Structure formats: structure tokens, C-alpha cells
PDB file of C-alpha atoms in Angstrom:
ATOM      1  CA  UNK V  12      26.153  92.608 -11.958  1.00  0.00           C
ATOM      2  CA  UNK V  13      29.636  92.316 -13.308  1.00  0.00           C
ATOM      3  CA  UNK V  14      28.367  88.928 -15.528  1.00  0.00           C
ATOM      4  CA  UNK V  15      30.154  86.548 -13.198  1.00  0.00           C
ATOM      5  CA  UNK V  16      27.944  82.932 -12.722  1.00  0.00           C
ATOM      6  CA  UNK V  17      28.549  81.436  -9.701  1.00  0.00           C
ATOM      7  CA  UNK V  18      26.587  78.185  -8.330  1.00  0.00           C
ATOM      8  CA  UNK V  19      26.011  77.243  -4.885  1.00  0.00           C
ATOM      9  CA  UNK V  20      24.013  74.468  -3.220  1.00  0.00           C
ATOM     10  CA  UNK V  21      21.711  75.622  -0.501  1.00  0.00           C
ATOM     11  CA  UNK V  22      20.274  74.176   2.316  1.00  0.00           C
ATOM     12  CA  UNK V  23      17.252  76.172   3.686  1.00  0.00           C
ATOM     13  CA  UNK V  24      15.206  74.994   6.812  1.00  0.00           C
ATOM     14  CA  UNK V  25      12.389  76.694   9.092  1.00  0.00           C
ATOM     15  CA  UNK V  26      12.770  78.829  12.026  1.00  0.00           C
ATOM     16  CA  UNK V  27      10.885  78.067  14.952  1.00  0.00           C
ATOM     17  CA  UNK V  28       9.786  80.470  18.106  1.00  0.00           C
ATOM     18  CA  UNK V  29       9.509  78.790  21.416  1.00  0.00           C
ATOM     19  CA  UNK V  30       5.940  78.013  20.884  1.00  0.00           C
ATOM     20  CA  UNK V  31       6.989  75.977  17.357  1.00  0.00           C
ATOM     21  CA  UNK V  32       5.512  78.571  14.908  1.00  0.00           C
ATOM     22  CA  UNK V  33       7.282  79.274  12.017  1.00  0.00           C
ATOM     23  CA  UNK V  34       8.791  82.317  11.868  1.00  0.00           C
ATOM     24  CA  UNK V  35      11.304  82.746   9.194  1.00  0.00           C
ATOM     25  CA  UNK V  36      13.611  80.472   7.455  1.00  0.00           C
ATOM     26  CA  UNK V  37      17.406  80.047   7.527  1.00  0.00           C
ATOM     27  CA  UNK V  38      20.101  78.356   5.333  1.00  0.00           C
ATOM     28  CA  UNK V  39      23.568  78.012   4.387  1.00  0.00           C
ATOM     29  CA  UNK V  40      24.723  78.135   1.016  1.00  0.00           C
ATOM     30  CA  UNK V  41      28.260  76.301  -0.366  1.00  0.00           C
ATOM     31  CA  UNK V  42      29.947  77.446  -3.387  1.00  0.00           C
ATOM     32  CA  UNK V  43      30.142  74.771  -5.721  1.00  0.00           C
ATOM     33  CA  UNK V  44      30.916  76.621  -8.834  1.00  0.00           C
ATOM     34  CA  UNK V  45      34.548  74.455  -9.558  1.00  0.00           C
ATOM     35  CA  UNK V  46      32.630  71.674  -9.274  1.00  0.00           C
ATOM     36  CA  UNK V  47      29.896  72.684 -11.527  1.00  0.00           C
ATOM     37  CA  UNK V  48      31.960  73.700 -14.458  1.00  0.00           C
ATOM     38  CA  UNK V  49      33.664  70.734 -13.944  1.00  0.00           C
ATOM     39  CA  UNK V  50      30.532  68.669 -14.689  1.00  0.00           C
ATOM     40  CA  UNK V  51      30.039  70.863 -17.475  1.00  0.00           C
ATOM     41  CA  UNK V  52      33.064  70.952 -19.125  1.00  0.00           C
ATOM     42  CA  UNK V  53      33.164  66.799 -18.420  1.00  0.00           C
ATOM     43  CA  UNK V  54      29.871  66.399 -20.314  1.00  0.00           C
ATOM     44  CA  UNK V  55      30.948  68.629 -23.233  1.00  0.00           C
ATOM     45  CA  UNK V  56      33.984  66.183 -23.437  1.00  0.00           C
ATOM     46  CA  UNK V  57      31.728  63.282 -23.719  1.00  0.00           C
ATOM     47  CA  UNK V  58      29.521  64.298 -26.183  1.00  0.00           C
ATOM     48  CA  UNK V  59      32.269  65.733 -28.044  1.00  0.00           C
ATOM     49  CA  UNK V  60      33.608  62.372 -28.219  1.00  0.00           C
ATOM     50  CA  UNK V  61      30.501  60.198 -28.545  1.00  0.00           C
ATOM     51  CA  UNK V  62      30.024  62.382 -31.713  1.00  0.00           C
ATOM     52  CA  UNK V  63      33.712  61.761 -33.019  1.00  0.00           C
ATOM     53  CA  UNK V  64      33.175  57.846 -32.497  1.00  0.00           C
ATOM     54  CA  UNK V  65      30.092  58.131 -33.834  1.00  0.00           C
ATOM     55  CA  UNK V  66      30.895  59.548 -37.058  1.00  0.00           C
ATOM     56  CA  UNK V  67      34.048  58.305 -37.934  1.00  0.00           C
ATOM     57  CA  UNK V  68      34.411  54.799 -39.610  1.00  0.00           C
ATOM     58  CA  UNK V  69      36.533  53.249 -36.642  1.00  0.00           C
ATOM     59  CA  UNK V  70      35.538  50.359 -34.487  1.00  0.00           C
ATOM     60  CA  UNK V  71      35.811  51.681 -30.307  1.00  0.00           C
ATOM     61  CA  UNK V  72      34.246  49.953 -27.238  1.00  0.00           C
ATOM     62  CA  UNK V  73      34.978  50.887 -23.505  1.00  0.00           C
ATOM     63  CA  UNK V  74      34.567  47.925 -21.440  1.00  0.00           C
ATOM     64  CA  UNK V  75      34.605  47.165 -18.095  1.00  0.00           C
ATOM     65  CA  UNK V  76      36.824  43.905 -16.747  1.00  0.00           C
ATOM     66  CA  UNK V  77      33.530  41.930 -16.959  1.00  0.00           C
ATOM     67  CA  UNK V  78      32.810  42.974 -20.595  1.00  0.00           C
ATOM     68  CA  UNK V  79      30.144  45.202 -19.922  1.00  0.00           C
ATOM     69  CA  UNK V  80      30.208  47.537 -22.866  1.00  0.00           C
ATOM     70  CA  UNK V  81      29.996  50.937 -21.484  1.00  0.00           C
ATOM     71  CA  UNK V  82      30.755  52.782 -24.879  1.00  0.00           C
ATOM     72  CA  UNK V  83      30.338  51.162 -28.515  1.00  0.00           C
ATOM     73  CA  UNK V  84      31.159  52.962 -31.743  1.00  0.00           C
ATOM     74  CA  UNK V  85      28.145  53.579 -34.695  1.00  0.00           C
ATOM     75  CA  UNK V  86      30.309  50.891 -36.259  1.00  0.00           C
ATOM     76  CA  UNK V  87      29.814  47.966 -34.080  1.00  0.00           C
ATOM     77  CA  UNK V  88      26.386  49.454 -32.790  1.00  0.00           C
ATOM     78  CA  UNK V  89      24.626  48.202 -36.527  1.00  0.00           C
ATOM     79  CA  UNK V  90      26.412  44.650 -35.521  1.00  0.00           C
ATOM     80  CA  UNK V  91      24.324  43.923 -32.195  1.00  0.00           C
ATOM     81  CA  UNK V  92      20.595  43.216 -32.438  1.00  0.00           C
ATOM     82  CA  UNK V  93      20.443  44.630 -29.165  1.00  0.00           C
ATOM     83  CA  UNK V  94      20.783  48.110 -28.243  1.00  0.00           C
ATOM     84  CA  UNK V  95      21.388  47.861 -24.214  1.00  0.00           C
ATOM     85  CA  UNK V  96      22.922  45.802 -22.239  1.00  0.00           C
ATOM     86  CA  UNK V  97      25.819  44.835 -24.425  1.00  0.00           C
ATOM     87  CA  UNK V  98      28.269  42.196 -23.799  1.00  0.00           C
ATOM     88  CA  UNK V  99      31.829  41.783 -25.845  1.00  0.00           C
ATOM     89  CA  UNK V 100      30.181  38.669 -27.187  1.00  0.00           C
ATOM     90  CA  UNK V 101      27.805  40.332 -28.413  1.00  0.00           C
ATOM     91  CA  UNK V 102      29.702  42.154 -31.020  1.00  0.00           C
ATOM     92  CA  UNK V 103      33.073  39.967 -31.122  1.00  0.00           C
ATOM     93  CA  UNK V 104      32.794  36.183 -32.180  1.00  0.00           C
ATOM     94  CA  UNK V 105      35.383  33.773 -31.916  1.00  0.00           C
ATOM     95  CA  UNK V 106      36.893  34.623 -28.477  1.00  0.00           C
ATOM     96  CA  UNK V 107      35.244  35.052 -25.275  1.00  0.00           C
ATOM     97  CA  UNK V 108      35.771  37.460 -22.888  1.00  0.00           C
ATOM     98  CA  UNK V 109      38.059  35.686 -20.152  1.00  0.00           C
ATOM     99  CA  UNK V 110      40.059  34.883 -23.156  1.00  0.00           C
ATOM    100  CA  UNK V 111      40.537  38.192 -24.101  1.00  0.00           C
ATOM    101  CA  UNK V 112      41.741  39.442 -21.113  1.00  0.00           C
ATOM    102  CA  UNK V 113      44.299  36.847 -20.835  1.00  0.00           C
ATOM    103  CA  UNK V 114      45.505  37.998 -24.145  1.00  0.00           C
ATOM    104  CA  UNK V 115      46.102  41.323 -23.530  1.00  0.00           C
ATOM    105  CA  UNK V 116      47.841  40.441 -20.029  1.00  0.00           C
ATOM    106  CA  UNK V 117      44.583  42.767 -18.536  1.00  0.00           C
ATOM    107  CA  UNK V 118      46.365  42.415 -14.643  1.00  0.00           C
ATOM    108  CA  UNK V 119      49.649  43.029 -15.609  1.00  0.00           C
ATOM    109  CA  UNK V 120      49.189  45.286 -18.645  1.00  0.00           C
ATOM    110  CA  UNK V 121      47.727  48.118 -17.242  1.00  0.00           C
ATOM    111  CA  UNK V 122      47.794  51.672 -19.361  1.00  0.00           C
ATOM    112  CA  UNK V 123      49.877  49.786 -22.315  1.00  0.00           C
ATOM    113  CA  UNK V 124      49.068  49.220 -25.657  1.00  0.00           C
ATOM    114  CA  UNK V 125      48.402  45.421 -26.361  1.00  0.00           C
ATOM    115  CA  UNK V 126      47.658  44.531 -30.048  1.00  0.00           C
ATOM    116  CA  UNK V 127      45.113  42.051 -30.963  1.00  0.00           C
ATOM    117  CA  UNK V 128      42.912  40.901 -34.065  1.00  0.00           C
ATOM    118  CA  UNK V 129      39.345  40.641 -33.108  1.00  0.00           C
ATOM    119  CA  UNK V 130      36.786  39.108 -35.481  1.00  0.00           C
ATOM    120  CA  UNK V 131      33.477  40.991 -35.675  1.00  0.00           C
ATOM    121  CA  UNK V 132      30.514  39.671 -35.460  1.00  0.00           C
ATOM    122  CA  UNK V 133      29.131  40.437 -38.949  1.00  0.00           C
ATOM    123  CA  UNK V 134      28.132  38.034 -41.454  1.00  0.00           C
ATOM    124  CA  UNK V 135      31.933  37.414 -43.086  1.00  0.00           C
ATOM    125  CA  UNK V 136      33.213  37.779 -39.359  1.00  0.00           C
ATOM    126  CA  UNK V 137      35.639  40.617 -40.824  1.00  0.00           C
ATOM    127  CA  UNK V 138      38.913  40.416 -39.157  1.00  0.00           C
ATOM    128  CA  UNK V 139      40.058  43.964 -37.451  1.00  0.00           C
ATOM    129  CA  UNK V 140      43.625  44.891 -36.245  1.00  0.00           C
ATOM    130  CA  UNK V 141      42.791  46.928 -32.655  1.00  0.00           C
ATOM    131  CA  UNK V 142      44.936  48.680 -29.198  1.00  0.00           C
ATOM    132  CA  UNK V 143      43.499  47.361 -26.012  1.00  0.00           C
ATOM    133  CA  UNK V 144      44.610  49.922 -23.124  1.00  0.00           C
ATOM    134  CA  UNK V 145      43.714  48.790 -19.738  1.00  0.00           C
ATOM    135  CA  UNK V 146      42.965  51.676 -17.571  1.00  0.00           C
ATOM    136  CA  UNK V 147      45.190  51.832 -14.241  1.00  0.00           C
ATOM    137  CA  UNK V 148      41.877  53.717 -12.527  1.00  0.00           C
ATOM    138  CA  UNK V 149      39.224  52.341 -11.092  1.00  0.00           C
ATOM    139  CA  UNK V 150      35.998  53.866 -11.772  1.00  0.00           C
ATOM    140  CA  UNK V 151      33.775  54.458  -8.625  1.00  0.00           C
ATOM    141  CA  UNK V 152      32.190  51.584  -8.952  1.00  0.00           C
ATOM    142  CA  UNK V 153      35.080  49.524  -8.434  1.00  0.00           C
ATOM    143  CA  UNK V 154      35.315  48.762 -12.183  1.00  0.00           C
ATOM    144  CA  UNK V 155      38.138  49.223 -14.658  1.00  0.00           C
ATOM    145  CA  UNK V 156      37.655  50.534 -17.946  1.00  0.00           C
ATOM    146  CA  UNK V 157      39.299  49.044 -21.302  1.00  0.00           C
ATOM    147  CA  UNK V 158      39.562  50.699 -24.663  1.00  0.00           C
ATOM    148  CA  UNK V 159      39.647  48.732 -27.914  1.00  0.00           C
ATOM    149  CA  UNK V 160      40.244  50.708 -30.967  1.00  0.00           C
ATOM    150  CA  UNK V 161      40.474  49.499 -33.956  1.00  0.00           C
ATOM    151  CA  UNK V 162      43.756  50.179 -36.248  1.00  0.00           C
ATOM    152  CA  UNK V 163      43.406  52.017 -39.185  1.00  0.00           C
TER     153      UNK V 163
END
């Protein structure tokens, strides 16, 4: 009444006489509003900023520590022929991925800004000035994440 939301999860089973006849139903419900507007506010943030790098004229990747893109910028999305499934190679040339990481120290580095030229993969293989930052978090999966963005 008072315009509060809350959300719960609910669990809801059937209740049995002696005989095994239905008779009702019972549950238990679990407040799980934090962790809804958590989820919400986490996929505002993401849009929010798959917009910005989308828009702006900047080259960004997220990478995992196998160089699994997990984010690329409009920028370097026009450079890659494919659309899923993208590899560093796949939009850097000139360096492959083990070689990156030892340039940018990725085991000892963690959560500091290592500067490196990258060469795109475009048809004059454009040189960029970018920040790799090594996350010091695993994600869930096990993976780490690593940011290259390019210097402007």
C-alpha cells in the first residue's frame, strides 16, 4: 500500500492428508529484494557502459587471461569479420596473445597500469597507444579479466 516493492523467491509445494489427497498447498517465501536491486542496478551499469564504449571513438576490450574477448568497443567491432567468439588475434596483429601477457607482466602486474602499443588489425595496421589493467579478481568462472584502453 505504502508503494514499497519488495521481491521474494517462493517455494510452494502440496499438502497431503494421510490418504495422499491434496489438500492445500504450503510454501516459504525469502526476501531477496537486496539482491534483486542489486542485479538491477548491475545491469543498468552495464548497459550504461556498453553504450559509452559504444559511442565514443576509443578502442576497449575486456579479456580474459586466455584472450577470450568478453567486451569489444564499436571501434574494434567493424575490424573483426566475426561477430562472436572473438579472440585478441582477431582484432590485434603483430603480437600474439602469450606475448602480450608477458609484456604487461599479467602475473605480477595485477590492478596496475602497463602501457603498450598494439597494432590493429585494419588494413594500414594503425598503431594505438593503450592501459592494460589486470584485474586482481577472479570472475566465477575462475577467469581474470583485463582491460585495454586505448590512449587518447
Amino acid at each position: 500500500d505504502d508503494g514499497h516493492v519488495t521481491w521474494v523467491s517462493t517455494t510452494k509445494n502440496p499438502l497431503r492428508d494421510l490418504n495422499g489427497n491434496i489438500v492445500g498447498t504450503f510454501g516459504i517465501s525469502r526476501d531477496v529484494t537486496h539482491t534483486k536491486q542489486d542485479e538491477i542496478l548491475l545491469k543498468k551499469n552495464k548497459e550504461w557502459l556498453e553504450h559509452y564504449f559504444h559511442f565514443i571513438p576509443v578502442a576497449f576490450i575486456v579479456t580474459d587471461q586466455q584472450g577470450n574477448l568478453q567486451f569489444v568497443s564499436e571501434k574494434l567491432l567493424k575490424l573483426s569479420k566475426k561477430q562472436t567468439a572473438l579472440k585478441f588475434e582477431d582484432i590485434f596483429w603483430g603480437m600474439e596473445f602469450n606475448e602480450f601477457l608477458k609484456t604487461i607482466d599479467f602475473q605480477n602486474k595485477k590492478e596496475q597500469e602497463i602501457e603498450i602499443t598494439l597494432s590493429l588489425r585494419d588494413k594500414s595496421k594503425t598503431e594505438i597507444s593503450c592501459v592494460a589493467i589486470s584485474s586482481g579478481q577472479e570472475n566465477e568462472d575462475g577467469t581474470t579479466n583485463i582491460f585495454v584502453i586505448q590512449k587518447q
